[in-house]
mmCIF file of C-alpha atoms in Angstrom:
data_model
loop_
_atom_site.group_PDB
_atom_site.id
_atom_site.type_symbol
_atom_site.label_atom_id
_atom_site.label_comp_id
_atom_site.label_asym_id
_atom_site.label_seq_id
_atom_site.Cartn_x
_atom_site.Cartn_y
_atom_site.Cartn_z
ATOM 1 C CA MET A 1 138.557 179.356 137.474
ATOM 2 C CA ASP A 2 134.580 179.806 137.752
ATOM 3 C CA VAL A 3 131.676 178.026 136.384
ATOM 4 C CA ARG A 4 131.698 180.680 133.125
ATOM 5 C CA HIS A 5 135.025 180.120 132.361
ATOM 6 C CA LEU A 6 134.395 176.052 132.213
ATOM 7 C CA ARG A 7 131.161 176.686 130.118
ATOM 8 C CA HIS A 8 133.479 178.797 127.661
ATOM 9 C CA PHE A 9 135.687 175.994 127.520
ATOM 10 C CA VAL A 10 132.901 173.426 126.715
ATOM 11 C CA ALA A 11 131.379 175.589 124.015
ATOM 12 C CA VAL A 12 134.615 175.687 122.065
ATOM 13 C CA ALA A 13 135.622 172.145 122.705
ATOM 14 C CA GLU A 14 132.349 171.216 121.393
ATOM 15 C CA THR A 15 132.414 173.864 118.084
ATOM 16 C CA LEU A 16 136.149 174.176 117.721
ATOM 17 C CA HIS A 17 135.248 177.633 116.587
ATOM 18 C CA PHE A 18 135.677 180.612 118.640
ATOM 19 C CA GLY A 19 133.343 182.478 116.687
ATOM 20 C CA ARG A 20 130.404 179.803 116.611
ATOM 21 C CA ALA A 21 131.056 179.154 120.240
ATOM 22 C CA ALA A 22 130.553 183.015 120.811
ATOM 23 C CA VAL A 23 127.462 183.013 119.124
ATOM 24 C CA ARG A 24 126.192 180.194 120.996
ATOM 25 C CA LEU A 25 127.101 181.562 124.444
ATOM 26 C CA GLY A 26 125.487 184.863 123.451
ATOM 27 C CA MET A 27 128.816 187.029 123.658
ATOM 28 C CA THR A 28 131.264 188.268 121.320
ATOM 29 C CA GLN A 29 134.608 186.466 120.232
ATOM 30 C CA PRO A 30 137.383 188.852 122.336
ATOM 31 C CA PRO A 31 136.004 188.096 125.814
ATOM 32 C CA LEU A 32 135.565 184.380 124.896
ATOM 33 C CA SER A 33 139.270 184.433 123.837
ATOM 34 C CA GLN A 34 140.270 186.189 126.746
ATOM 35 C CA SER A 35 138.127 183.715 129.142
ATOM 36 C CA ILE A 36 140.250 180.804 127.648
ATOM 37 C CA ARG A 37 143.363 182.119 127.800
ATOM 38 C CA ALA A 38 142.674 183.091 131.742
ATOM 39 C CA LEU A 39 141.796 179.394 132.403
ATOM 40 C CA GLU A 40 144.658 178.159 130.406
ATOM 41 C CA ARG A 41 146.753 180.520 132.695
ATOM 42 C CA ALA A 42 145.066 179.157 135.645
ATOM 43 C CA LEU A 43 145.568 175.591 134.575
ATOM 44 C CA GLY A 44 149.157 176.088 133.798
ATOM 45 C CA ALA A 45 148.243 174.362 130.254
ATOM 46 C CA PRO A 46 147.190 175.023 127.012
ATOM 47 C CA LEU A 47 143.786 173.711 125.948
ATOM 48 C CA PHE A 48 143.641 174.198 122.521
ATOM 49 C CA GLU A 49 146.125 174.215 119.524
ATOM 50 C CA ARG A 50 145.315 177.262 117.649
ATOM 51 C CA THR A 51 146.245 178.048 113.963
ATOM 52 C CA ARG A 52 144.698 180.623 111.789
ATOM 53 C CA ARG A 53 142.379 178.316 109.884
ATOM 54 C CA SER A 54 141.696 175.756 112.592
ATOM 55 C CA VAL A 55 140.899 174.947 116.249
ATOM 56 C CA ALA A 56 141.894 171.680 117.945
ATOM 57 C CA LEU A 57 141.830 170.219 121.637
ATOM 58 C CA THR A 58 145.318 169.559 123.140
ATOM 59 C CA PRO A 59 145.842 166.091 124.587
ATOM 60 C CA PHE A 60 145.356 167.580 128.102
ATOM 61 C CA GLY A 61 142.280 169.594 126.963
ATOM 62 C CA ALA A 62 140.425 166.453 125.518
ATOM 63 C CA GLN A 63 141.496 164.619 128.741
ATOM 64 C CA TRP A 64 139.961 167.253 130.919
ATOM 65 C CA LEU A 65 136.799 167.948 128.803
ATOM 66 C CA PRO A 66 134.710 164.628 130.377
ATOM 67 C CA HIS A 67 135.146 165.895 133.889
ATOM 68 C CA VAL A 68 134.307 169.641 133.046
ATOM 69 C CA ARG A 69 131.313 168.168 131.537
ATOM 70 C CA GLU A 70 130.581 165.925 134.728
ATOM 71 C CA ALA A 71 130.969 169.048 136.792
ATOM 72 C CA LEU A 72 128.809 171.248 134.993
ATOM 73 C CA ASP A 73 126.030 168.534 135.091
ATOM 74 C CA GLY A 74 126.605 168.794 138.656
ATOM 75 C CA VAL A 75 125.901 172.430 138.961
ATOM 76 C CA ALA A 76 122.798 172.334 136.764
ATOM 77 C CA ALA A 77 121.284 169.650 139.202
ATOM 78 C CA LEU A 78 122.108 171.766 142.248
ATOM 79 C CA GLY A 79 118.633 173.838 141.788
ATOM 80 C CA ASP A 80 116.850 170.502 141.682
ATOM 81 C CA ILE A 81 118.753 169.042 144.704
ATOM 82 C CA ALA A 82 118.069 172.130 146.758
ATOM 83 C CA GLU A 83 114.102 171.704 145.636
ATOM 84 C CA ARG A 84 114.080 168.148 146.893
ATOM 85 C CA ILE A 85 115.996 169.117 150.249
ATOM 86 C CA ARG A 86 113.306 171.824 150.966
ATOM 87 C CA LYS A 87 110.673 169.419 150.438
ATOM 88 C CA GLY A 88 112.082 166.849 152.282
ATOM 89 C CA HIS A 89 112.426 164.365 149.432
ATOM 90 C CA ALA A 90 116.154 164.384 149.935
ATOM 91 C CA GLY A 91 118.452 164.798 152.795
ATOM 92 C CA ARG A 92 118.791 162.785 156.185
ATOM 93 C CA LEU A 93 116.649 161.810 159.058
ATOM 94 C CA GLU A 94 118.153 160.579 162.228
ATOM 95 C CA LEU A 95 115.532 158.079 163.932
ATOM 96 C CA SER A 96 116.450 156.672 167.469
ATOM 97 C CA PHE A 97 114.070 153.754 169.249
ATOM 98 C CA VAL A 98 113.831 151.726 172.210
ATOM 99 C CA SER A 99 114.405 148.226 171.628
ATOM 100 C CA THR A 100 110.751 147.236 172.298
ATOM 101 C CA ALA A 101 109.959 149.136 168.948
ATOM 102 C CA ASP A 102 112.045 146.732 166.658
ATOM 103 C CA TYR A 103 109.198 143.927 167.172
ATOM 104 C CA SER A 104 106.092 146.258 166.993
ATOM 105 C CA LEU A 105 105.904 149.622 164.607
ATOM 106 C CA LEU A 106 109.587 150.185 163.791
ATOM 107 C CA PRO A 107 109.895 147.851 160.437
ATOM 108 C CA THR A 108 106.797 149.315 159.320
ATOM 109 C CA LEU A 109 107.688 152.958 159.824
ATOM 110 C CA VAL A 110 110.950 152.485 158.265
ATOM 111 C CA HIS A 111 109.719 150.302 155.372
ATOM 112 C CA GLY A 112 107.247 153.059 154.655
ATOM 113 C CA PHE A 113 109.438 156.067 154.892
ATOM 114 C CA ARG A 114 111.923 154.360 152.493
ATOM 115 C CA GLN A 115 109.248 153.423 150.199
ATOM 116 C CA LEU A 116 108.071 157.160 149.992
ATOM 117 C CA TYR A 117 111.578 158.930 150.181
ATOM 118 C CA PRO A 118 114.056 156.577 148.831
ATOM 119 C CA GLU A 119 116.729 159.161 148.626
ATOM 120 C CA VAL A 120 116.423 160.284 152.153
ATOM 121 C CA GLU A 121 119.408 158.935 154.379
ATOM 122 C CA LEU A 122 117.811 157.353 157.048
ATOM 123 C CA ALA A 123 119.942 157.190 159.993
ATOM 124 C CA LEU A 124 118.807 154.403 162.992
ATOM 125 C CA THR A 125 119.924 154.369 166.296
ATOM 126 C CA GLU A 126 118.648 151.957 169.201
ATOM 127 C CA ALA A 127 119.025 153.676 172.634
ATOM 128 C CA THR A 128 116.811 153.625 175.696
ATOM 129 C CA SER A 129 114.347 156.227 176.332
ATOM 130 C CA ASP A 130 116.435 158.237 178.726
ATOM 131 C CA MET A 131 119.444 158.424 176.490
ATOM 132 C CA GLN A 132 117.559 159.390 173.354
ATOM 133 C CA ILE A 133 115.509 162.329 175.372
ATOM 134 C CA ALA A 134 119.037 163.525 176.629
ATOM 135 C CA ALA A 135 120.533 163.448 172.928
ATOM 136 C CA LEU A 136 117.309 165.312 171.553
ATOM 137 C CA THR A 137 117.510 167.836 173.946
ATOM 138 C CA GLU A 138 121.139 168.677 172.951
ATOM 139 C CA GLY A 139 120.026 168.938 169.426
ATOM 140 C CA HIS A 140 121.186 165.504 168.434
ATOM 141 C CA GLY A 141 118.900 163.646 166.387
ATOM 142 C CA HIS A 142 115.259 164.612 164.816
ATOM 143 C CA VAL A 143 112.950 162.206 166.180
ATOM 144 C CA GLY A 144 112.779 159.187 168.928
ATOM 145 C CA ILE A 145 110.261 155.955 169.452
ATOM 146 C CA VAL A 146 110.096 156.019 173.435
ATOM 147 C CA ILE A 147 108.292 154.482 176.218
ATOM 148 C CA PRO A 148 106.833 157.643 177.932
ATOM 149 C CA ASP A 149 107.657 157.977 181.624
ATOM 150 C CA ALA A 150 104.097 158.784 183.151
ATOM 151 C CA ARG A 151 105.620 160.129 186.381
ATOM 152 C CA THR A 152 108.151 162.536 184.892
ATOM 153 C CA PRO A 153 106.678 165.247 182.272
ATOM 154 C CA LEU A 154 108.866 165.617 179.069
ATOM 155 C CA PRO A 155 110.292 169.144 178.903
ATOM 156 C CA ALA A 156 108.355 171.629 177.154
ATOM 157 C CA LEU A 157 110.490 171.804 173.796
ATOM 158 C CA PHE A 158 109.124 168.139 172.861
ATOM 159 C CA ALA A 159 106.056 167.377 171.192
ATOM 160 C CA TYR A 160 104.794 163.531 171.801
ATOM 161 C CA ARG A 161 102.424 161.500 170.017
ATOM 162 C CA ARG A 162 101.355 157.992 170.825
ATOM 163 C CA LEU A 163 102.098 155.225 168.627
ATOM 164 C CA VAL A 164 100.685 151.943 170.211
ATOM 165 C CA CYS A 165 99.085 150.650 173.349
ATOM 166 C CA GLU A 166 99.640 146.970 173.808
ATOM 167 C CA PRO A 167 99.574 144.298 176.547
ATOM 168 C CA LEU A 168 102.621 142.624 178.639
ATOM 169 C CA ILE A 169 102.532 138.848 177.914
ATOM 170 C CA ALA A 170 105.062 136.378 179.914
ATOM 171 C CA ALA A 171 108.110 135.182 178.427
ATOM 172 C CA VAL A 172 108.854 132.079 180.176
ATOM 173 C CA PRO A 173 111.560 129.117 180.023
ATOM 174 C CA GLU A 174 109.810 126.341 178.276
ATOM 175 C CA SER A 175 111.764 123.670 180.419
ATOM 176 C CA TRP A 176 110.273 125.178 183.334
ATOM 177 C CA ILE A 177 106.303 124.588 181.702
ATOM 178 C CA ALA A 178 107.640 120.887 180.664
ATOM 179 C CA GLU A 179 109.116 120.140 184.222
ATOM 180 C CA GLY A 180 105.862 121.666 185.869
ATOM 181 C CA ARG A 181 107.517 124.432 187.653
ATOM 182 C CA LEU A 182 105.030 126.738 185.959
ATOM 183 C CA ARG A 183 101.329 126.181 186.455
ATOM 184 C CA THR A 184 99.384 127.510 183.522
ATOM 185 C CA ILE A 185 95.401 127.760 183.324
ATOM 186 C CA ASP A 186 94.012 127.178 179.850
ATOM 187 C CA GLY A 187 97.700 128.229 178.509
ATOM 188 C CA GLN A 188 97.619 131.557 180.436
ATOM 189 C CA LEU A 189 100.005 132.299 183.223
ATOM 190 C CA PRO A 190 98.069 133.113 186.264
ATOM 191 C CA PRO A 191 99.195 135.803 189.054
ATOM 192 C CA ASP A 192 100.525 133.566 191.473
ATOM 193 C CA ALA A 193 102.863 131.729 189.089
ATOM 194 C CA VAL A 194 104.085 135.351 188.033
ATOM 195 C CA ILE A 195 105.039 136.479 191.237
ATOM 196 C CA SER A 196 106.621 133.465 192.653
ATOM 197 C CA SER A 197 109.130 133.602 189.728
ATOM 198 C CA PRO A 198 112.492 135.261 189.522
ATOM 199 C CA LEU A 199 112.189 138.065 187.203
ATOM 200 C CA VAL A 200 114.757 139.507 184.245
ATOM 201 C CA VAL A 201 113.745 143.039 183.484
ATOM 202 C CA PHE A 202 115.101 146.629 182.210
ATOM 203 C CA PRO A 203 117.046 148.473 184.843
ATOM 204 C CA ARG A 204 114.785 151.114 186.059
ATOM 205 C CA GLN A 205 117.086 154.138 185.507
ATOM 206 C CA ALA A 206 117.124 152.952 182.005
ATOM 207 C CA ALA A 207 113.211 152.630 181.413
ATOM 208 C CA PRO A 208 111.573 153.510 184.504
ATOM 209 C CA SER A 209 108.143 153.810 183.060
ATOM 210 C CA PHE A 210 108.408 150.058 181.676
ATOM 211 C CA TYR A 211 109.892 149.003 185.238
ATOM 212 C CA ASP A 212 107.357 150.451 187.219
ATOM 213 C CA LEU A 213 104.708 148.810 184.874
ATOM 214 C CA VAL A 214 105.913 145.507 185.572
ATOM 215 C CA THR A 215 106.739 145.945 189.101
ATOM 216 C CA GLY A 216 103.516 147.567 189.673
ATOM 217 C CA TYR A 217 101.663 144.489 188.449
ATOM 218 C CA TYR A 218 103.589 142.413 190.724
ATOM 219 C CA ALA A 219 102.273 144.748 193.627
ATOM 220 C CA ALA A 220 98.710 144.358 192.271
ATOM 221 C CA CYS A 221 99.012 140.863 192.582
ATOM 222 C CA GLY A 222 99.825 141.000 195.774
ATOM 223 C CA GLY A 223 103.718 139.822 195.577
ATOM 224 C CA THR A 224 106.948 141.819 195.181
ATOM 225 C CA ALA A 225 109.321 141.232 191.878
ATOM 226 C CA HIS A 226 112.411 139.421 192.922
ATOM 227 C CA VAL A 227 114.707 140.973 190.109
ATOM 228 C CA VAL A 228 117.583 138.189 189.499
ATOM 229 C CA GLN A 229 118.918 140.175 186.531
ATOM 230 C CA ASN A 230 118.773 143.430 184.623
ATOM 231 C CA ALA A 231 119.505 143.896 180.968
ATOM 232 C CA ILE A 232 119.082 146.908 178.567
ATOM 233 C CA GLN A 233 118.514 144.779 175.311
ATOM 234 C CA MET A 234 115.260 142.986 174.988
ATOM 235 C CA GLN A 235 117.142 140.264 173.076
ATOM 236 C CA THR A 236 119.033 140.000 175.999
ATOM 237 C CA ILE A 237 116.472 139.506 178.234
ATOM 238 C CA ILE A 238 114.808 136.940 175.933
ATOM 239 C CA SER A 239 118.221 135.167 175.864
ATOM 240 C CA LEU A 240 118.740 135.045 179.453
ATOM 241 C CA VAL A 241 114.914 133.556 179.962
ATOM 242 C CA SER A 242 115.685 130.952 177.590
ATOM 243 C CA ALA A 243 118.945 130.187 179.782
ATOM 244 C CA GLY A 244 116.179 129.712 182.762
ATOM 245 C CA MET A 245 117.280 132.690 184.658
ATOM 246 C CA GLY A 246 113.680 133.594 185.322
ATOM 247 C CA ILE A 247 110.773 134.920 183.414
ATOM 248 C CA ALA A 248 110.168 138.495 181.756
ATOM 249 C CA LEU A 249 106.993 140.363 181.141
ATOM 250 C CA VAL A 250 107.107 141.838 177.589
ATOM 251 C CA PRO A 251 105.280 143.725 175.031
ATOM 252 C CA ALA A 252 102.946 141.221 173.034
ATOM 253 C CA SER A 253 104.769 142.203 169.851
ATOM 254 C CA LEU A 254 107.773 140.141 171.148
ATOM 255 C CA ARG A 255 106.016 137.195 170.099
ATOM 256 C CA HIS A 256 107.875 137.996 166.819
ATOM 257 C CA LEU A 257 111.171 137.333 168.331
ATOM 258 C CA ALA A 258 111.325 133.640 168.229
ATOM 259 C CA ARG A 259 113.998 131.977 170.494
ATOM 260 C CA SER A 260 114.495 128.333 171.387
ATOM 261 C CA GLY A 261 113.511 127.314 174.750
ATOM 262 C CA VAL A 262 111.265 130.357 175.478
ATOM 263 C CA ARG A 263 107.374 130.151 175.484
ATOM 264 C CA TYR A 264 105.117 133.124 175.401
ATOM 265 C CA LEU A 265 102.056 133.305 177.579
ATOM 266 C CA ASP A 266 99.275 135.527 177.865
ATOM 267 C CA LEU A 267 98.684 136.953 181.559
ATOM 268 C CA ALA A 268 95.515 135.633 183.151
ATOM 269 C CA GLY A 269 93.213 138.541 183.825
ATOM 270 C CA ALA A 270 93.633 142.074 183.065
ATOM 271 C CA ALA A 271 97.129 142.771 181.833
ATOM 272 C CA PRO A 272 99.196 145.912 182.163
ATOM 273 C CA GLN A 273 99.350 148.089 179.090
ATOM 274 C CA LEU A 274 102.483 149.403 177.299
ATOM 275 C CA GLU A 275 102.387 152.590 175.600
ATOM 276 C CA THR A 276 104.910 153.429 172.984
ATOM 277 C CA GLY A 277 105.170 156.946 170.928
ATOM 278 C CA ILE A 278 107.380 159.134 169.075
ATOM 279 C CA ILE A 279 108.884 162.646 170.373
ATOM 280 C CA TRP A 280 110.728 165.349 168.624
ATOM 281 C CA ARG A 281 111.625 169.103 169.193
ATOM 282 C CA ARG A 282 108.538 171.294 168.594
ATOM 283 C CA GLU A 283 110.975 174.110 166.913
ATOM 284 C CA ASP A 284 112.528 171.110 164.771
ATOM 285 C CA ARG A 285 111.126 172.487 161.060
ATOM 286 C CA THR A 286 113.780 169.874 159.449
ATOM 287 C CA PRO A 287 111.559 168.959 156.056
ATOM 288 C CA THR A 288 112.448 165.191 156.288
ATOM 289 C CA LEU A 289 110.856 165.177 160.076
ATOM 290 C CA ALA A 290 107.665 166.688 158.698
ATOM 291 C CA ASN A 291 107.335 164.251 156.020
ATOM 292 C CA PHE A 292 108.148 161.412 158.687
ATOM 293 C CA LEU A 293 105.265 162.651 161.223
ATOM 294 C CA THR A 294 102.944 162.893 157.987
ATOM 295 C CA MET A 295 103.659 159.246 157.152
ATOM 296 C CA VAL A 296 103.164 158.269 160.860
ATOM 297 C CA GLU A 297 99.499 159.571 160.875
ATOM 298 C CA THR A 298 98.754 157.537 157.751
ATOM 299 C CA VAL A 299 100.563 154.456 159.044
ATOM 300 C CA THR A 300 98.877 154.369 162.612
ATOM 301 C CA GLY A 301 95.314 155.589 161.120
ATOM 302 C CA HIS A 302 95.260 158.978 163.268
ATOM 303 C CA ALA A 303 96.599 162.179 163.669
ATOM 304 C CA ALA A 304 96.623 162.750 167.369
ATOM 305 C CA PRO A 305 97.696 166.312 168.450
ATOM 306 C CA PRO A 306 100.365 166.226 171.496
ATOM 307 C CA PRO A 307 98.554 165.793 174.648
ATOM 308 C CA GLU A 308 97.615 168.776 176.852
ATOM 309 C CA GLY A 309 100.405 169.901 178.911
ATOM 310 C CA ASN A 310 103.560 168.045 178.812
ATOM 311 C CA SER A 311 102.430 164.908 180.911
ATOM 312 C CA ARG A 312 104.450 162.963 177.905
#
């Protein structure tokens, strides 16, 4: 059974005349009759009831006809589908992201991409930066939103583009402020209040750049971070703050995560800046990835090339 046999069957079924069907198909009648007989042998059942004066579909042929039409419509659409996949208007894009991105640019990027390419299957996975880099190195996924590690260069196979740089703020238990346990100045948290408070933070092995940025701020303020709990999910960190376990230094976009019992305060003085960006394999020519990168340039308002060297 091949597509030609199916087209022959539909032509005869619609005309109920082998001669007229042959004319429609641009062929002679004997090869058409042979094609229908071959199809019937393959199916193990007759498709037409033939007399010298008439041709009619058998009950089996009548029930099979809509399925054949649907299959032929699918074949006819394959060229257009291939074109949409080739242009990245259909297909699949696998995007991973750190939990902090969920409160900054991720919703904007996802919404924008879905608006532009609604037929693309967008697969989202939350993962720490180290897990994303490992997966992409092994060829899994297309693009990741990560917190780059300034101390550890990315492998040469990656390209990198900065998305956003935002200050850290303090997430503190609201009860500590009410009880006078934390001293604020004009609604901001001074350095001495930060370094004297227990800290909830990502584990260093999961987010070395973020961890070093936070602990480096403590050191710059003349103190040492007293880490009471590690957590790899930003939602978990904020929950632990709400429970009064300690404070956390988080990106300013975390203000979008409202949680009962938590107050977000700016840091007094110069606050550390957290950079977030995207990485992808340089040799990856997936059309959906190319379209995503173009959209990122539009959303972020700049088309920054990958930095010189591989420091990101």
